[in-house]
Coordinates of C-alpha atoms and ligand atoms in Angstrom, one line a residue:
T4 CA -40.3 47.5 25.9
P5 CA -40.4 43.8 26.7
L6 CA -40.3 41.2 23.8
L7 CA -44.0 40.0 25.5
E8 CA -46.2 41.3 27.5
V9 CA -49.6 39.2 28.0
K10 CA -51.3 40.7 30.9
G11 CA -54.9 39.7 32.1
L12 CA -55.0 36.9 29.6
T13 CA -58.3 34.2 29.3
A14 CA -58.8 31.6 26.9
V15 CA -61.2 29.5 26.4
I16 CA -62.1 25.8 24.5
S17 CA -63.4 27.0 21.1
E18 CA -65.5 23.8 20.9
T19 CA -67.2 23.8 24.5
K20 CA -66.8 27.7 25.7
Q21 CA -64.5 25.8 29.2
E22 CA -62.6 28.8 30.5
I23 CA -58.7 27.2 30.5
L24 CA -57.0 30.6 30.6
K25 CA -58.4 32.4 33.8
G26 CA -56.2 35.7 33.8
V27 CA -52.6 35.0 32.6
D28 CA -49.7 37.8 33.3
L29 CA -46.2 37.4 32.4
V30 CA -43.9 39.7 31.0
V31 CA -40.8 38.7 29.0
H32 CA -37.6 41.2 28.2
H33 CA -34.8 40.7 25.7
G34 CA -32.4 38.2 26.5
E35 CA -34.4 36.1 29.6
I36 CA -35.2 32.7 30.0
H37 CA -38.3 32.0 31.3
A38 CA -39.2 29.0 33.0
I39 CA -43.3 27.8 33.3
M40 CA -43.4 24.4 35.8
G41 CA -46.8 23.6 37.3
K42 CA -48.7 20.8 37.9
N43 CA -50.4 18.5 34.7
G44 CA -53.7 19.8 33.1
S45 CA -53.1 23.7 34.8
G46 CA -53.0 25.5 31.4
K47 CA -49.9 25.2 30.4
S48 CA -50.0 24.3 27.0
T49 CA -52.3 26.0 26.3
F50 CA -51.2 28.6 26.9
S51 CA -48.3 28.6 24.6
K52 CA -50.7 27.4 22.3
V53 CA -52.8 30.7 23.5
L54 CA -50.0 33.2 21.9
V55 CA -49.0 30.7 18.9
G56 CA -52.7 31.0 17.2
H57 CA -53.5 27.7 17.6
P58 CA -57.6 26.8 16.6
D59 CA -58.9 25.2 19.1
Y60 CA -59.5 28.0 21.5
E61 CA -60.2 31.2 21.7
V62 CA -58.9 34.8 23.8
T63 CA -62.6 35.9 25.4
G64 CA -59.9 38.1 26.7
G65 CA -56.7 41.1 28.1
S66 CA -54.1 41.7 25.6
V67 CA -50.9 40.3 24.5
V68 CA -48.7 42.3 23.2
F69 CA -45.3 41.0 21.4
K70 CA -42.1 43.3 19.4
G71 CA -44.9 46.6 20.3
E72 CA -47.6 44.9 17.8
N73 CA -50.1 43.3 19.1
L74 CA -50.8 39.7 18.6
L75 CA -53.7 38.3 18.8
D76 CA -54.7 40.1 15.3
M77 CA -52.0 38.3 13.4
E78 CA -52.8 34.9 11.9
P79 CA -50.3 32.2 13.3
E80 CA -48.0 32.1 9.9
E81 CA -47.3 36.1 11.0
R82 CA -46.8 35.6 14.2
S83 CA -44.2 32.7 12.9
L84 CA -43.0 35.6 10.6
A85 CA -42.9 38.4 13.6
G86 CA -39.9 35.7 15.5
L87 CA -42.6 33.4 17.1
F88 CA -40.9 30.0 17.5
M89 CA -42.9 26.8 19.1
S90 CA -41.8 23.6 19.7
F91 CA -44.6 21.0 20.1
Q92 CA -45.2 18.1 22.5
S93 CA -46.3 15.7 20.4
P94 CA -44.6 16.8 16.8
V95 CA -46.4 15.1 13.4
E96 CA -44.7 12.5 11.4
I97 CA -44.7 13.4 7.6
P98 CA -44.6 10.9 5.5
G99 CA -42.5 10.6 2.2
V100 CA -41.4 14.1 2.7
N101 CA -37.7 13.6 3.7
N102 CA -36.6 16.4 7.1
I103 CA -33.7 18.3 4.6
D104 CA -36.4 18.9 2.0
F105 CA -38.7 20.3 4.4
L106 CA -36.5 22.7 6.5
H107 CA -35.7 23.9 3.2
M108 CA -39.1 24.8 2.0
A109 CA -39.6 26.1 5.6
Y110 CA -37.2 27.9 5.6
N111 CA -37.4 29.7 2.0
A112 CA -41.4 30.4 2.6
R113 CA -39.6 32.5 5.3
R114 CA -37.4 34.0 3.4
K115 CA -39.9 34.8 0.7
K116 CA -42.1 36.4 3.1
L117 CA -39.2 38.5 4.3
G118 CA -38.5 39.7 0.9
E119 CA -34.8 37.8 0.9
P120 CA -33.9 35.3 -2.1
E121 CA -34.6 31.9 -1.4
L122 CA -31.5 29.6 -0.9
G123 CA -30.4 25.9 -3.5
P124 CA -29.5 23.5 -2.3
L125 CA -26.0 23.2 -1.6
E126 CA -26.4 27.3 0.5
F127 CA -29.2 25.6 2.2
Y128 CA -26.4 22.6 3.0
A129 CA -24.2 24.4 3.7
Y130 CA -26.3 26.7 5.8
I131 CA -28.1 24.0 7.9
Y132 CA -24.5 21.3 8.1
P133 CA -22.7 23.5 10.8
K134 CA -26.3 23.4 12.2
L135 CA -26.3 20.0 13.3
E136 CA -23.4 19.6 14.8
L137 CA -24.9 22.3 17.6
V138 CA -27.9 19.9 17.9
N139 CA -24.5 16.2 17.8
M140 CA -27.4 14.9 14.7
K141 CA -25.2 12.7 12.0
T142 CA -26.4 13.9 8.4
D143 CA -27.5 10.8 7.2
F144 CA -30.7 12.2 10.0
L145 CA -31.9 14.9 7.0
N146 CA -32.5 11.8 4.4
R147 CA -35.2 10.8 6.8
N148 CA -38.5 11.5 6.5
V149 CA -40.1 13.6 9.1
N150 CA -40.3 12.7 12.4
E151 CA -41.6 8.8 11.4
G152 CA -39.5 6.5 13.4
F153 CA -37.8 9.6 15.0
S154 CA -36.7 8.1 18.3
G155 CA -37.8 10.7 21.4
G156 CA -34.4 12.4 21.4
E157 CA -34.3 12.7 17.3
R158 CA -37.6 14.5 17.5
K159 CA -36.0 16.7 20.5
R160 CA -33.1 17.7 18.9
N161 CA -35.6 18.0 15.6
E162 CA -37.1 20.5 17.0
I163 CA -34.4 22.3 18.3
L164 CA -32.7 22.0 14.7
Q165 CA -36.1 23.6 13.1
L166 CA -35.2 26.5 15.5
A167 CA -31.4 26.8 15.3
V168 CA -33.1 27.1 11.0
L169 CA -35.8 29.0 11.8
G170 CA -34.0 31.0 14.4
A171 CA -36.3 33.0 16.4
D172 CA -36.9 36.5 19.0
L173 CA -38.8 34.0 21.0
A174 CA -38.5 30.4 21.5
I175 CA -41.5 28.1 22.8
L176 CA -40.4 24.9 23.9
D177 CA -43.1 22.8 25.2
E178 CA -41.5 20.0 27.5
I179 CA -38.7 19.6 24.5
D180 CA -37.4 17.7 28.1
S181 CA -40.1 15.0 28.0
G182 CA -39.5 11.1 27.7
L183 CA -35.6 12.0 27.5
D184 CA -33.1 10.5 28.0
V185 CA -29.6 12.6 30.1
D186 CA -27.3 12.1 27.6
A187 CA -30.3 13.2 25.1
L188 CA -31.4 16.3 27.8
R189 CA -27.7 17.8 27.9
D190 CA -27.6 17.7 23.8
V191 CA -30.6 19.6 23.8
A192 CA -29.6 21.7 27.3
K193 CA -26.9 22.3 25.3
A194 CA -28.2 22.9 21.7
V195 CA -30.4 25.4 23.4
N196 CA -27.9 27.4 24.7
G197 CA -26.0 28.0 22.2
L198 CA -28.8 29.1 20.6
L199 CA -29.4 32.0 22.8
T200 CA -27.9 35.5 22.4
P201 CA -28.5 38.9 24.3
K202 CA -31.7 38.9 21.9
N203 CA -33.8 36.5 22.0
S204 CA -35.8 35.4 24.4
V205 CA -37.1 31.2 25.3
L206 CA -39.8 30.3 27.4
M207 CA -39.5 27.0 28.3
I208 CA -42.1 24.8 30.1
T209 CA -41.6 21.3 32.4
H210 CA -43.2 20.0 35.0
Y211 CA -39.7 18.6 35.9
R212 CA -37.0 20.8 37.7
R213 CA -34.2 18.3 36.1
L214 CA -34.2 20.1 32.8
L215 CA -33.5 24.1 34.9
E216 CA -30.4 22.6 35.7
F217 CA -29.6 22.5 32.5
I218 CA -30.6 25.6 30.8
K219 CA -30.8 28.3 33.7
P220 CA -33.6 30.5 34.0
T221 CA -34.1 34.1 34.9
F222 CA -37.3 34.3 35.9
I223 CA -39.3 30.7 37.3
H224 CA -43.1 30.7 36.8
I225 CA -45.9 28.4 38.7
M226 CA -49.3 28.1 37.2
E227 CA -51.8 26.2 38.5
N228 CA -55.4 27.0 37.5
G229 CA -55.0 28.7 34.5
R230 CA -53.2 31.5 35.8
I231 CA -49.4 32.9 37.0
I232 CA -50.0 32.2 41.0
K233 CA -45.9 33.3 41.7
T234 CA -43.1 33.9 40.4
G235 CA -39.6 34.3 41.6
D236 CA -36.1 33.3 39.7
S237 CA -33.5 30.5 39.6
S238 CA -33.8 29.2 43.1
L239 CA -37.9 28.2 43.9
A240 CA -36.9 25.8 41.5
Q241 CA -34.9 24.1 45.0
V242 CA -38.5 25.0 46.8
L243 CA -40.1 22.8 44.7
E244 CA -37.7 20.4 45.0
E245 CA -38.5 20.2 48.9
K246 CA -41.5 20.7 49.5
G247 CA -44.0 20.0 46.0
Y248 CA -46.2 22.0 44.2
S249 CA -48.9 22.3 46.9
A250 CA -46.4 24.1 49.3
I251 CA -46.1 26.5 46.3
S252 CA -50.8 27.1 46.1
A253 CA -50.9 26.8 49.7
A254 CA -48.5 29.6 50.4
Ligands
ADP9 P1 -50.4 21.5 31.1 O1 -50.0 21.8 30.0 O2 -50.2 22.4 32.5 O3 -50.9 20.4 31.6 P2 -52.8 21.9 29.9 O4 -52.8 23.7 29.7 O5 -53.0 20.2 28.2 O6 -52.5 21.7 31.2 O7 -54.7 21.7 30.0 C1 -54.9 22.0 30.9 C2 -56.4 21.7 30.8 O8 -57.2 22.2 30.0 C3 -56.6 20.0 31.4 O9 -57.6 20.0 32.1 C4 -57.2 19.6 29.8 O10 -57.4 18.5 29.9 C5 -58.3 21.1 29.2 N1 -57.7 21.2 28.3 C6 -57.2 21.5 27.5 N2 -57.1 22.0 25.4 C7 -58.4 20.5 25.6 C8 -59.1 20.7 23.7 N3 -58.5 20.7 23.4 N4 -60.2 20.3 24.9 C9 -60.3 19.8 26.4 N5 -60.1 19.9 27.1 C10 -58.3 20.9 27.2
MG10 MG1 -49.6 18.2 30.7
MG11 MG1 -48.5 20.0 28.6

């Protein structure tokens, strides 16, 4: 059975009832990397937010089954506990809370919900330490306040660190490549690749082809006007590079 199966998903903006998603179909199996590409405003971020249960949007039709369960019936926190992780395009600053305390709290909350014993500070440090290397972060990074004064690259690395700490069956990465220089992009991509196992999957959303040179997708989907209008293998990125989105929507 698929890890995620989305059928005819429609959604509106809660406040205005304007329809943004107009029938999204997507199937993700274990171990696959899916990339969703598309012009700005095509509905990519809305789709990812709807999957994690963001309150700005209301689902009006279709179905989403995640690990055999109706995802749409779950609260956002339940979705996360079920193994769905999402990075945010604009992560929030949390003044006065340092990074390691934040990650420790988030990790323990998760273990508690799953009925596992919480980790003490030293145990948690031992758990997180090797993961810092994965994202190429120095230890002093852990003592800084969450996202406060982080550079674009540091924010993205921190999101991947969160993913490494919390773990996920399906990680939704929305524009983890935006605003990164090539070195930071390479680091972030390396970290994501390092987290991949034959069991977990990634849904990465990107406007640019550059990321796909570092993380090879199993499938590429093109989103336009709230729908996935085309699906192909990684060679679709080459078509995009040469002919642009217009060639695809016209086809
Ligand atoms: P993408 O991520 O592909 O750039 P988005 O999902 O962010 O696209 O947005 C799709 C469309 O829906 C855009 O026209 C955007 O302005 C609109 N939209 C999305 N969320 C909201 C919102 N909360 N309020 C008003 N308009 C929104
Ligand atoms: Mg956008
Ligand atoms: Mg977006």
